[in-house]
Tab-separated table of C-alpha atoms in Angstrom:
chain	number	residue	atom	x	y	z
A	1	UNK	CA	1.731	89.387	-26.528
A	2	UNK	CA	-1.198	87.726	-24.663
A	3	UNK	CA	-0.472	84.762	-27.411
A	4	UNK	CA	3.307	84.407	-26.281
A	5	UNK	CA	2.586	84.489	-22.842
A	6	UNK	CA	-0.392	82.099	-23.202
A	7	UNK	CA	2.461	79.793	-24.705
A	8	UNK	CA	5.136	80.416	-22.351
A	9	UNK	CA	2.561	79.743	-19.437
A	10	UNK	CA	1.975	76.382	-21.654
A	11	UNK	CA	5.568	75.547	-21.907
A	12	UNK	CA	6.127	76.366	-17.957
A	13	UNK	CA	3.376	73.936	-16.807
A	14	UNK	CA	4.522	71.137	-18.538
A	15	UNK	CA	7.852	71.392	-17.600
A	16	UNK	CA	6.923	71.290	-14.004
A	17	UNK	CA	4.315	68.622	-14.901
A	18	UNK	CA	7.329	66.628	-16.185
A	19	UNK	CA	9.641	67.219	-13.492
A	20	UNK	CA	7.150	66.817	-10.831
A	21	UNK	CA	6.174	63.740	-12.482
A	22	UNK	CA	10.023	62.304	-12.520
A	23	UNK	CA	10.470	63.161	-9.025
A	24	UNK	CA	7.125	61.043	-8.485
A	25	UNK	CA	8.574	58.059	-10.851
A	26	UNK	CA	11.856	57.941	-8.914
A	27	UNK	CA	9.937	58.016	-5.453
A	28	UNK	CA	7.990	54.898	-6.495
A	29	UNK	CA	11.282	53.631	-7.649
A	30	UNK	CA	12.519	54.039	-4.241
A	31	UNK	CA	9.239	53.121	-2.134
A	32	UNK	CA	9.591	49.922	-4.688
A	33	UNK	CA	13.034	49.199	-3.569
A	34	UNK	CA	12.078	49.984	0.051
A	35	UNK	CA	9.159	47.538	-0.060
A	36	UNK	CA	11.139	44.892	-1.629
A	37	UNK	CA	14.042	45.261	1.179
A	38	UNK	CA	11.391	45.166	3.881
A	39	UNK	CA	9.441	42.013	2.158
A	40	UNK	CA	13.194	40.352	2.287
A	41	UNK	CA	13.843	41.150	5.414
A	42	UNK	CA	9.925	40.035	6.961
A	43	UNK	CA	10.566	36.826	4.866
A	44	UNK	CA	13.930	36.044	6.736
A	45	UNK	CA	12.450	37.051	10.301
A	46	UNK	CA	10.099	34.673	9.667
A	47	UNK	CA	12.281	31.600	8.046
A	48	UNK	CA	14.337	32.449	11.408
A	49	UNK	CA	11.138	31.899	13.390
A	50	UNK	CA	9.774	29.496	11.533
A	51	UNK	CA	13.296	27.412	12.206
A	52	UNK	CA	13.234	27.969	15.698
A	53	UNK	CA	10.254	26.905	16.286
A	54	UNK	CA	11.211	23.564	14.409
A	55	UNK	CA	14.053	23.364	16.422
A	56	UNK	CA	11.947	23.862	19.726
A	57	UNK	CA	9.108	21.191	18.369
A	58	UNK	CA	11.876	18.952	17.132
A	59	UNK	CA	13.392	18.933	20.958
A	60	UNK	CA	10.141	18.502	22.818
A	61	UNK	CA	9.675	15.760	20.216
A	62	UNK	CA	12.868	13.751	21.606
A	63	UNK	CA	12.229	14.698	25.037
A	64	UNK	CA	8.596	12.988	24.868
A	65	UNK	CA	11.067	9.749	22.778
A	66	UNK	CA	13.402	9.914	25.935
A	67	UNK	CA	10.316	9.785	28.235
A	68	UNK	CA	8.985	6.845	26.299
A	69	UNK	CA	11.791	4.351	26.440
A	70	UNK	CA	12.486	2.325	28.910
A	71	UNK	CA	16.656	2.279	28.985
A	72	UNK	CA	16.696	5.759	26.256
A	73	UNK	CA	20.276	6.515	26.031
A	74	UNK	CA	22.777	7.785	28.613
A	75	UNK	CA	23.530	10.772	27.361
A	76	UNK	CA	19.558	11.264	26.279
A	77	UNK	CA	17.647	14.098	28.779
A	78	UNK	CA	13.993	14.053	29.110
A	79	UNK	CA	13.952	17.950	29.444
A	80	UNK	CA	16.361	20.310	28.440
A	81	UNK	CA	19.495	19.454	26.721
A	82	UNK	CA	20.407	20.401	22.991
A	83	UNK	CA	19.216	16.960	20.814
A	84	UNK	CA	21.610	17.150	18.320
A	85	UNK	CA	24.464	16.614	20.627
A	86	UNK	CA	22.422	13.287	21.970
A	87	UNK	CA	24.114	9.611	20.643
A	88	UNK	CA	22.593	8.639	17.776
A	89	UNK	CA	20.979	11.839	16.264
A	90	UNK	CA	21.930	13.950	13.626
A	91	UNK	CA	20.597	17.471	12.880
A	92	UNK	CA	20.788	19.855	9.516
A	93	UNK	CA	22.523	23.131	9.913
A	94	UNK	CA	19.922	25.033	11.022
A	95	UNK	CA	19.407	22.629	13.970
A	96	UNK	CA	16.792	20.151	13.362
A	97	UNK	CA	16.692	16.402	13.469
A	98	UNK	CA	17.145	14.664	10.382
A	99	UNK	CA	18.738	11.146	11.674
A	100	UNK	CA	17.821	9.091	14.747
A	101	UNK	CA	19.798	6.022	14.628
A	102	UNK	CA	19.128	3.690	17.435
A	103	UNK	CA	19.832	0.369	16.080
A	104	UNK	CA	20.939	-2.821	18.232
A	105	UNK	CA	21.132	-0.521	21.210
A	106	UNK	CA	18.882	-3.003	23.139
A	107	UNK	CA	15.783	-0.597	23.943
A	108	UNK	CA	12.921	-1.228	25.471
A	109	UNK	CA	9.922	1.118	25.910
A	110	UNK	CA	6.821	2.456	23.007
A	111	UNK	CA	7.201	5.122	20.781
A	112	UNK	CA	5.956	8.679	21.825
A	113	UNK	CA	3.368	9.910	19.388
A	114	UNK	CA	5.059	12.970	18.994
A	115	UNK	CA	7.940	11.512	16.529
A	116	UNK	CA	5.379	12.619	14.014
A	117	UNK	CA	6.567	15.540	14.481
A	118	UNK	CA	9.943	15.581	13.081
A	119	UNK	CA	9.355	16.162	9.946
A	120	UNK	CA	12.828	17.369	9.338
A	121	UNK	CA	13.344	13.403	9.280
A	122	UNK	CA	15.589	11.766	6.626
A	123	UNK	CA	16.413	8.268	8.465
A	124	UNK	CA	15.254	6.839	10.528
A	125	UNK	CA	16.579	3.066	12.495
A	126	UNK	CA	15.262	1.684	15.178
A	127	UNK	CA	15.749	-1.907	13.869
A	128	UNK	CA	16.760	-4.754	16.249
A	129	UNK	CA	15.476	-3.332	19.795
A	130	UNK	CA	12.413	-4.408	21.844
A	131	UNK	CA	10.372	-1.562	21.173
A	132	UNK	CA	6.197	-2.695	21.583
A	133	UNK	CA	2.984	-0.804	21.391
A	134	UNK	CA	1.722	0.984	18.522
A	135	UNK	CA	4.086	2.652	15.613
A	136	UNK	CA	2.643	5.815	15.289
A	137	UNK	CA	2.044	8.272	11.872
A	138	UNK	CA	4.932	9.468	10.664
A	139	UNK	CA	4.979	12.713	8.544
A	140	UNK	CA	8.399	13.250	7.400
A	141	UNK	CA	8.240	14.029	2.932
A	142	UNK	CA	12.341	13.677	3.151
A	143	UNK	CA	12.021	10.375	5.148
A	144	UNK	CA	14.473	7.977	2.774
A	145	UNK	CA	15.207	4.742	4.897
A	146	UNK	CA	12.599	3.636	7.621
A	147	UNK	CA	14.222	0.573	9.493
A	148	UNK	CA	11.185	-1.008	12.333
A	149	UNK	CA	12.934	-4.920	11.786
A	150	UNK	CA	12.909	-6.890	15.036
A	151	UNK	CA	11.053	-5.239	17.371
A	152	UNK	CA	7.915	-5.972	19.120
A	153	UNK	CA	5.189	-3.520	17.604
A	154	UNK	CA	1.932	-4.439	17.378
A	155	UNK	CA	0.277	-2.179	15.261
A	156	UNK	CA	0.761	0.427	12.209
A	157	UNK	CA	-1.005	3.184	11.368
A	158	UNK	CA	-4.017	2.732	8.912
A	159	UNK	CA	-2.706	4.718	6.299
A	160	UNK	CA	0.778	3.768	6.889
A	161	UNK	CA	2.981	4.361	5.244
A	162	UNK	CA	1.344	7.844	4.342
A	163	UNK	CA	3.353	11.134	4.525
A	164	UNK	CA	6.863	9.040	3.516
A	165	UNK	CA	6.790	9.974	-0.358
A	166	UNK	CA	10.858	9.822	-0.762
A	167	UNK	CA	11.135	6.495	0.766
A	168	UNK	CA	13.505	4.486	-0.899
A	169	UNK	CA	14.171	1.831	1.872
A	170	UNK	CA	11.602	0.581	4.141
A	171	UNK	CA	12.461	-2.677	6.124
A	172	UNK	CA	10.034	-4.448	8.565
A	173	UNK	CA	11.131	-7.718	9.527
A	174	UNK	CA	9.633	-9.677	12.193
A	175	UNK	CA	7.306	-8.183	13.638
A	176	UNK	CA	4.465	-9.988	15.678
A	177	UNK	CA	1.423	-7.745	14.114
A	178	UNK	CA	-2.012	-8.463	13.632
A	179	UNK	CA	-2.590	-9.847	10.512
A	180	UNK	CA	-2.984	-6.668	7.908
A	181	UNK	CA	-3.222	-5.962	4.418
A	182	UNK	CA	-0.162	-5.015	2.181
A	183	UNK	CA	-0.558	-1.534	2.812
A	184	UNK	CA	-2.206	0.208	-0.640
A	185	UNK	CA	-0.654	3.830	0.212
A	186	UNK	CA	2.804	2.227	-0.352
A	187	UNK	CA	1.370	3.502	-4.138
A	188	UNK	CA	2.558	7.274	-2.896
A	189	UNK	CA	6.304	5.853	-2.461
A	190	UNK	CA	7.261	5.708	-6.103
A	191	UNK	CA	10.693	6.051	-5.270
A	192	UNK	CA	11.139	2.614	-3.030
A	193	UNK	CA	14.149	0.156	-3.829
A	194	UNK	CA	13.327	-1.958	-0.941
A	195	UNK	CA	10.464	-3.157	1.059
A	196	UNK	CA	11.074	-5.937	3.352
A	197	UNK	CA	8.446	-7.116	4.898
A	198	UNK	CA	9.220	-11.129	5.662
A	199	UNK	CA	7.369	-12.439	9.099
A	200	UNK	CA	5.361	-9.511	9.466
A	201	UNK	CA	1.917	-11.280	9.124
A	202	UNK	CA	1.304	-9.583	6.002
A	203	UNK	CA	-2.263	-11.251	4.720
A	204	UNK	CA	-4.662	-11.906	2.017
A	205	UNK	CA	-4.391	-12.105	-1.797
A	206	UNK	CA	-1.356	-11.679	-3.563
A	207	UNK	CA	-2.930	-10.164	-7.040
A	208	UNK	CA	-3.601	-6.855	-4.524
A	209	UNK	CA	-0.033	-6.792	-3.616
A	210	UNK	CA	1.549	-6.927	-6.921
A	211	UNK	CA	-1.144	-5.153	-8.820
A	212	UNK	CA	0.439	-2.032	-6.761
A	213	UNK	CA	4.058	-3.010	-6.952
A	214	UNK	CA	4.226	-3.322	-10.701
A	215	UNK	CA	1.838	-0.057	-11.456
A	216	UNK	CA	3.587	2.049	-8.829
A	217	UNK	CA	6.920	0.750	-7.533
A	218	UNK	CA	8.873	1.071	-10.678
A	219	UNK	CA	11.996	1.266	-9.089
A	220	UNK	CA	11.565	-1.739	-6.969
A	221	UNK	CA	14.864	-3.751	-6.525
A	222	UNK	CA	14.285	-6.257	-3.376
A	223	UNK	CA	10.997	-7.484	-2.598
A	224	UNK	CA	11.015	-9.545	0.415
A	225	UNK	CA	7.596	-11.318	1.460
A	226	UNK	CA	8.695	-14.822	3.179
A	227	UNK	CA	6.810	-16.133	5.846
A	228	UNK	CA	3.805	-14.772	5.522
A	229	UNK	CA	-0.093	-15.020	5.137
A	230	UNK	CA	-0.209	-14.587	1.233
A	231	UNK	CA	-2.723	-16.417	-0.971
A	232	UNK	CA	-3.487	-16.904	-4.596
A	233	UNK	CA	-1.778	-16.829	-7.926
A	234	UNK	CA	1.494	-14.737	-8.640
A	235	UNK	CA	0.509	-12.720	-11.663
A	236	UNK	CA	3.426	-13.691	-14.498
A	237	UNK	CA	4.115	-9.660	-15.310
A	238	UNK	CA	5.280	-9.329	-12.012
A	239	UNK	CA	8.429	-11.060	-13.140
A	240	UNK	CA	8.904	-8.619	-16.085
A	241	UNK	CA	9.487	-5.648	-13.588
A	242	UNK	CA	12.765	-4.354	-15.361
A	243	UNK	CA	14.300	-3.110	-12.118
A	244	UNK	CA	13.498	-6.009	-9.777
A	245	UNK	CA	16.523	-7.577	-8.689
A	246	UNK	CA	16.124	-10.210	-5.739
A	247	UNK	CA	12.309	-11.436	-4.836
A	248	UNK	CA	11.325	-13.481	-1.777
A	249	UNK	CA	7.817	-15.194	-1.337
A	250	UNK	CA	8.772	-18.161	0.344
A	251	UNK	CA	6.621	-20.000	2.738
A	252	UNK	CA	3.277	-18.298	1.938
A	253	UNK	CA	0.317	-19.893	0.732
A	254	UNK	CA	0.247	-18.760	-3.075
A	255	UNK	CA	-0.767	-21.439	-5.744
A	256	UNK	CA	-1.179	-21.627	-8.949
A	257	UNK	CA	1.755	-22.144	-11.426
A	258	UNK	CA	5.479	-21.542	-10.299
A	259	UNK	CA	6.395	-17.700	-11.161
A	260	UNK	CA	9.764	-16.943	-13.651
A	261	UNK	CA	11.809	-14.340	-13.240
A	262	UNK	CA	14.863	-12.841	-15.050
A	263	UNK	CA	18.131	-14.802	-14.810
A	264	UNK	CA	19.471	-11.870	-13.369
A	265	UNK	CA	16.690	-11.896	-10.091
A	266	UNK	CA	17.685	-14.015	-7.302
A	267	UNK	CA	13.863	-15.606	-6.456
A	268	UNK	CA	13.424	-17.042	-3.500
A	269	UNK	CA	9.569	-18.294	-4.386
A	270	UNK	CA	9.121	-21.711	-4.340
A	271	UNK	CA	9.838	-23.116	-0.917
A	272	UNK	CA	7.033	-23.890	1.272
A	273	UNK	CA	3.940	-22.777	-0.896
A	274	UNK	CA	1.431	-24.354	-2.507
A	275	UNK	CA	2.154	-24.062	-6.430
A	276	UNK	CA	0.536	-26.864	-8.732
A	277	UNK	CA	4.144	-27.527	-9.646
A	278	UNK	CA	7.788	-27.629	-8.319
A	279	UNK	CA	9.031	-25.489	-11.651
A	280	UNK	CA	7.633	-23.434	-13.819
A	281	UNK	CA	5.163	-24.653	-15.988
A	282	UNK	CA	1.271	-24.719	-16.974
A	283	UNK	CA	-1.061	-26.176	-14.064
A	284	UNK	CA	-3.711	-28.869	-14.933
A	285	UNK	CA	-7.168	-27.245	-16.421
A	286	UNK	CA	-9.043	-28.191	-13.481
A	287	UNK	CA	-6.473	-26.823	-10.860
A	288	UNK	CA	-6.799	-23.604	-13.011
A	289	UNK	CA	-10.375	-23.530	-12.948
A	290	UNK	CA	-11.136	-24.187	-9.467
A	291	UNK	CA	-8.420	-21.457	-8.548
A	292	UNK	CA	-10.354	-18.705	-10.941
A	293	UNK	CA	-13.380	-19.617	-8.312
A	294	UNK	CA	-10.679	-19.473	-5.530
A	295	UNK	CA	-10.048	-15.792	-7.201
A	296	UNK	CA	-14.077	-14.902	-7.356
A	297	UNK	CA	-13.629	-15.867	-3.593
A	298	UNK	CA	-11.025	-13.522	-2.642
A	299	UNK	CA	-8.708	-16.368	-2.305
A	300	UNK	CA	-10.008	-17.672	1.262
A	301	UNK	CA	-6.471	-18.910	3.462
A	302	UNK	CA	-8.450	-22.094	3.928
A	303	UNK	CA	-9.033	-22.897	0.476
A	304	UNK	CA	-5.119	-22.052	-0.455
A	305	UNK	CA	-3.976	-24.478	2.353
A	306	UNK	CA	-6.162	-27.093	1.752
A	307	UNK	CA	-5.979	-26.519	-1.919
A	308	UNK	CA	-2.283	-27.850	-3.199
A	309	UNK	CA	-0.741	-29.808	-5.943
A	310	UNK	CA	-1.719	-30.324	-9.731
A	311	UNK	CA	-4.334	-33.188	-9.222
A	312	UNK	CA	-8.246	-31.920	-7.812
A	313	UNK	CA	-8.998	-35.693	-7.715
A	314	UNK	CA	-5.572	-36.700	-5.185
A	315	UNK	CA	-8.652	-37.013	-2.058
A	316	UNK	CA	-7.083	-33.621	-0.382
A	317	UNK	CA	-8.869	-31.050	-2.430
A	318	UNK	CA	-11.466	-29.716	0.018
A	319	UNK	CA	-14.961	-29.921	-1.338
A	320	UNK	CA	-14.226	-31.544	-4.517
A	321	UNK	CA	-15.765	-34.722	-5.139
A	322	UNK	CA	-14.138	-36.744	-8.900
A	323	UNK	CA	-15.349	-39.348	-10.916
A	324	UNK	CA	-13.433	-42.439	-12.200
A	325	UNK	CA	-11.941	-40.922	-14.915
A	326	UNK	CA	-10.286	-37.725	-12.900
A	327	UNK	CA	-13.018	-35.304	-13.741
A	328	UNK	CA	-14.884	-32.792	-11.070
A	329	UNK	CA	-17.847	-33.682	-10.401
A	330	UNK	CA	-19.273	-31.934	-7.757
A	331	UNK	CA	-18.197	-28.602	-5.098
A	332	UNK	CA	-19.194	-28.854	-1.556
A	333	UNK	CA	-18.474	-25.722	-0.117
A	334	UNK	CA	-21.744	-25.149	1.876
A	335	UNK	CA	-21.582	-22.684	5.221
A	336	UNK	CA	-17.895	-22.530	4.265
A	337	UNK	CA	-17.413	-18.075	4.772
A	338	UNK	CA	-17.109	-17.233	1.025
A	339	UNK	CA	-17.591	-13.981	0.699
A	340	UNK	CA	-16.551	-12.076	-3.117
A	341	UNK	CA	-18.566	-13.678	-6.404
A	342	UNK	CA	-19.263	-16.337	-8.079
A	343	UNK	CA	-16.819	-16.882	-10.873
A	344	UNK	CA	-18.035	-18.039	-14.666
A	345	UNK	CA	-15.323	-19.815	-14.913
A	346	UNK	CA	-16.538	-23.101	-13.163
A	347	UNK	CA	-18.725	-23.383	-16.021
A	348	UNK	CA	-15.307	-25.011	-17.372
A	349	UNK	CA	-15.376	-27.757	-15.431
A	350	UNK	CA	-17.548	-29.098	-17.960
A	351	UNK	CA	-18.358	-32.640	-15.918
A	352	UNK	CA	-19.976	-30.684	-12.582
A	353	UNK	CA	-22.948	-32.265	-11.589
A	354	UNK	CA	-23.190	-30.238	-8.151
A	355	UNK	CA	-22.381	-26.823	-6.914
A	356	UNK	CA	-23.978	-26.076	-3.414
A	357	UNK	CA	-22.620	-23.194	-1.909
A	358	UNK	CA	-25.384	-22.324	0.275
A	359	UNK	CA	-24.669	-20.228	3.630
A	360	UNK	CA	-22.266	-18.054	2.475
A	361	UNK	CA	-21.691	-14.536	1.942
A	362	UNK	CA	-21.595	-14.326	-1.638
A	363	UNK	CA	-22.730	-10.661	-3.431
A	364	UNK	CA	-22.954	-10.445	-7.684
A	365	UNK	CA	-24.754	-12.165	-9.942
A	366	UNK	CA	-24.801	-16.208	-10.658
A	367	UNK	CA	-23.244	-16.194	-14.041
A	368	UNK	CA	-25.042	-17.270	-16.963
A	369	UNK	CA	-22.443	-19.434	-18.240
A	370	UNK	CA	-23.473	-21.928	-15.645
A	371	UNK	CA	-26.855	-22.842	-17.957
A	372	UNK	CA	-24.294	-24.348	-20.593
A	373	UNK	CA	-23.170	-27.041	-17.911
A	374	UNK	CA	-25.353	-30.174	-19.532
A	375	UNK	CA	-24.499	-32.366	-16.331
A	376	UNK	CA	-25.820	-29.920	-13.919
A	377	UNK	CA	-28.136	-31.903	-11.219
A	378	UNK	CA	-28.345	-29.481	-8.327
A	379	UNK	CA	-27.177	-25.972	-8.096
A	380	UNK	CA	-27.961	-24.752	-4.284
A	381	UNK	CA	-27.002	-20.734	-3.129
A	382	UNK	CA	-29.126	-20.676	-0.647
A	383	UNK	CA	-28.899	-17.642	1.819
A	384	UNK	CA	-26.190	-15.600	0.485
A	385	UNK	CA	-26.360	-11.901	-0.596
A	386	UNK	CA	-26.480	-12.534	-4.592
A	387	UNK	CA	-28.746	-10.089	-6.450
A	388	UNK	CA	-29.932	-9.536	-10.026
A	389	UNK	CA	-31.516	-11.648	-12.227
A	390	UNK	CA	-31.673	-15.620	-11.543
A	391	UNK	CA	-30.890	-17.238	-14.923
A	392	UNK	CA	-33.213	-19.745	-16.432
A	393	UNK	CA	-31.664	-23.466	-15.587
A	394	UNK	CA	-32.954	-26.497	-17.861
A	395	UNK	CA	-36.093	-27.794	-16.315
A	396	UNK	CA	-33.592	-30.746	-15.334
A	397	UNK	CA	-31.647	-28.706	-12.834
A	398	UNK	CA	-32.984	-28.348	-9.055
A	399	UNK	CA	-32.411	-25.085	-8.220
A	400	UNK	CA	-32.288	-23.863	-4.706
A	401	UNK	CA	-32.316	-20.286	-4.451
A	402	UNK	CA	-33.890	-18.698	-1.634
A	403	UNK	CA	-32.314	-16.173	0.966
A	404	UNK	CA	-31.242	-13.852	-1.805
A	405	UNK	CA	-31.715	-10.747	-3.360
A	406	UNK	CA	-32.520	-11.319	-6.851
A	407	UNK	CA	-34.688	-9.734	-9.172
A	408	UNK	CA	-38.808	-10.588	-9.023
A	409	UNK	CA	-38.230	-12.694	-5.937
């Protein structure tokens, strides 16, 4: 007996064990379900909150823009007022600005710092006014089409144009800035069809520029670089860009030999530059030797201007002295404001009896290809910042060398 009730008592406990323990499975099930409702419904709240307060940020954004301009438009308020029913904005559907469009409207005034703000932004066109002052940061990652042309800006951020990864168009026209370097964050815009950038004193070597176009931009269709402050040699792959369908480098200073392009590419390259040559075509060995040095140089804007033509010897090659029979004979370019390195490559110029480029800034190493030059008289780098090693010259060469850093000195 005390077996069978031992058993029974067994039998009882875990059948409330089990039902206890669905009644416990089927309240998790329902805290579960409760949980996830709530976690919905705090996820919403916030989305709702988190629009709002874009919406509120996007209007105090256009306020400050209305504040800024000198003639905004009429029906533009400076407080107040629901933006998306202002001329020439657009909004999304949950209210916030995605399209200013303010085009020819003949405005005058500087743009408010807070546009940054917007970064709802998808277009934005502000092309043909007389805006001035500074453009400031804009941090927009939907930001397609970025219009500045014809205005009077004088500055861009320093990381411009940083925070714009979906731009496809980017046009900047005339614009009277400082001189400034193609901008290297322009990398981050891999998606970019068009960058026009023609009389927008855009500066300094033009290796940098396409070295970034052709590993990043590869879906680059209109390049436009007229009328600028560009130097050096067009590198010949930038042709090969698959994509690229109209190029303009017109009236720069670039050198070197005349760049080819697809037949299907409408180039606009030639006019008012400085290539050895009016067509494509190999430049004379000398011209291509003295522009490597031009290259170890950082291509100086006063070499490529003074620098032109296929012929070292024609009288207008700065610092170049010939012989009778066309050859190089000696490089004057003394207190001249050479910064970059010396380039091996002048050891090419096989007839040099005279290098003196004291008084510069020059950093590296003077290369030891120079000791093959048999003609070598004088070789003077006086007061520069060269450093290493100074290579052993035949006892025939006068060597001037002082005002450096080089090894044992």
């Amino acid at each position: 007996m005390n077996h069978l009730y031992a058993r029974s008592t067994t039998y009882l406990y875990l059948a409330m064990s089990t039902t206890v323990h669905r009644q416990g499975c089927t309240t998790t099930v329902k805290r579960r379900q409760e949980c996830r409702l709530l976690l919905a419904l705090l996820l919403t709240c916030c989305g709702l909150a988190a629009a709002a307060a874009g919406r509120r940020s996007d209007a105090d954004a256009v306020a400050d823009l209305a504040r800024s301009l000198a003639r905004p438009p009429s029906t533009w308020t400076t407080a107040g007022g629901d933006p998306c029913s202002f001329e020439g904005i657009s909004c999304s559907s949950s209210g916030r600005v995605i399209a200013i469009d303010l085009a020819g409207m003949g405005l005058a005034g500087t743009l408010h710092p807070s546009l940054s703000s917007l970064t709802a932004l998808e277009s934005l066109q502000l092309g043909g006014n007389a805006l001035s002052g500074a453009v400031p940061p804009l941090r927009a990652p939907s930001l397609t089409s970025l219009s500045l042309d014809g205005n009077a800006f004088t500055s861009l951020p320093k990381d411009f144009p940083l925070g714009m990864p979906a731009l496809r168009h980017l046009s900047m026209d005339n614009l009277p800035l400082a001189p400034w370097p193609f901008p290297h964050a322009i990398a981050g815009c891999p998606s970019l069809r068009t960058f026009s950038a023609s009389n927008a004193s855009v500066a300094g070597p033009f290796q940098a520029v396409a070295a970034i176009v052709i590993a990043n931009l590869t879906s680059i269709r209109t390049l436009r670089l007229s009328r600028n402050a560009l130097t050096g040699v067009v590198p010949a792959a930038l042709g090969k860009i698959a994509s690229l369908r109209e190029i303009s480098l017109s009236n720069n200073f670039l050198q070197g030999p005349v760049p080819q392009f697809a037949a299907g590419v409408a180039a606009d390259v030639v006019d008012g530059n400085c290539f050895c040559l009016d067509e494509p075509g190999a430049c004379n060995a000398q011209v291509s030797t003295l522009l490597q040095a031009a290259e170890g140089f950082g291509y100086p804007f006063y070499l490529a201007r003074a620098w032109r033509g296929n012929d070292p010897c024609s009288g207008d090659w700065l610092g170049t002295v010939c012989d009778i029979s066309g050859s190089v004979t000696m490089i004057y370019l003394q207190h001249a404001e050479l910064s970059g390195t010396i380039s091996p490559a002048i050891a090419d110029l096989i007839d040099l009896e005279r290098l003196v480029l004291a008084g510069n800034n020059l950093t590296g190493e003077i290369p030891e290809s120079l000791t093959k030059l048999t003609k070598l008289e004088l070789l003077d780098v006086t007061n520069n910042s060269l450093t290493g090693q100074l290579p052993k010259f035949k006892p025939s060469v006068f060597v001037l060398a002082d005002g450096n850093a080089f090894i044992g000195e």
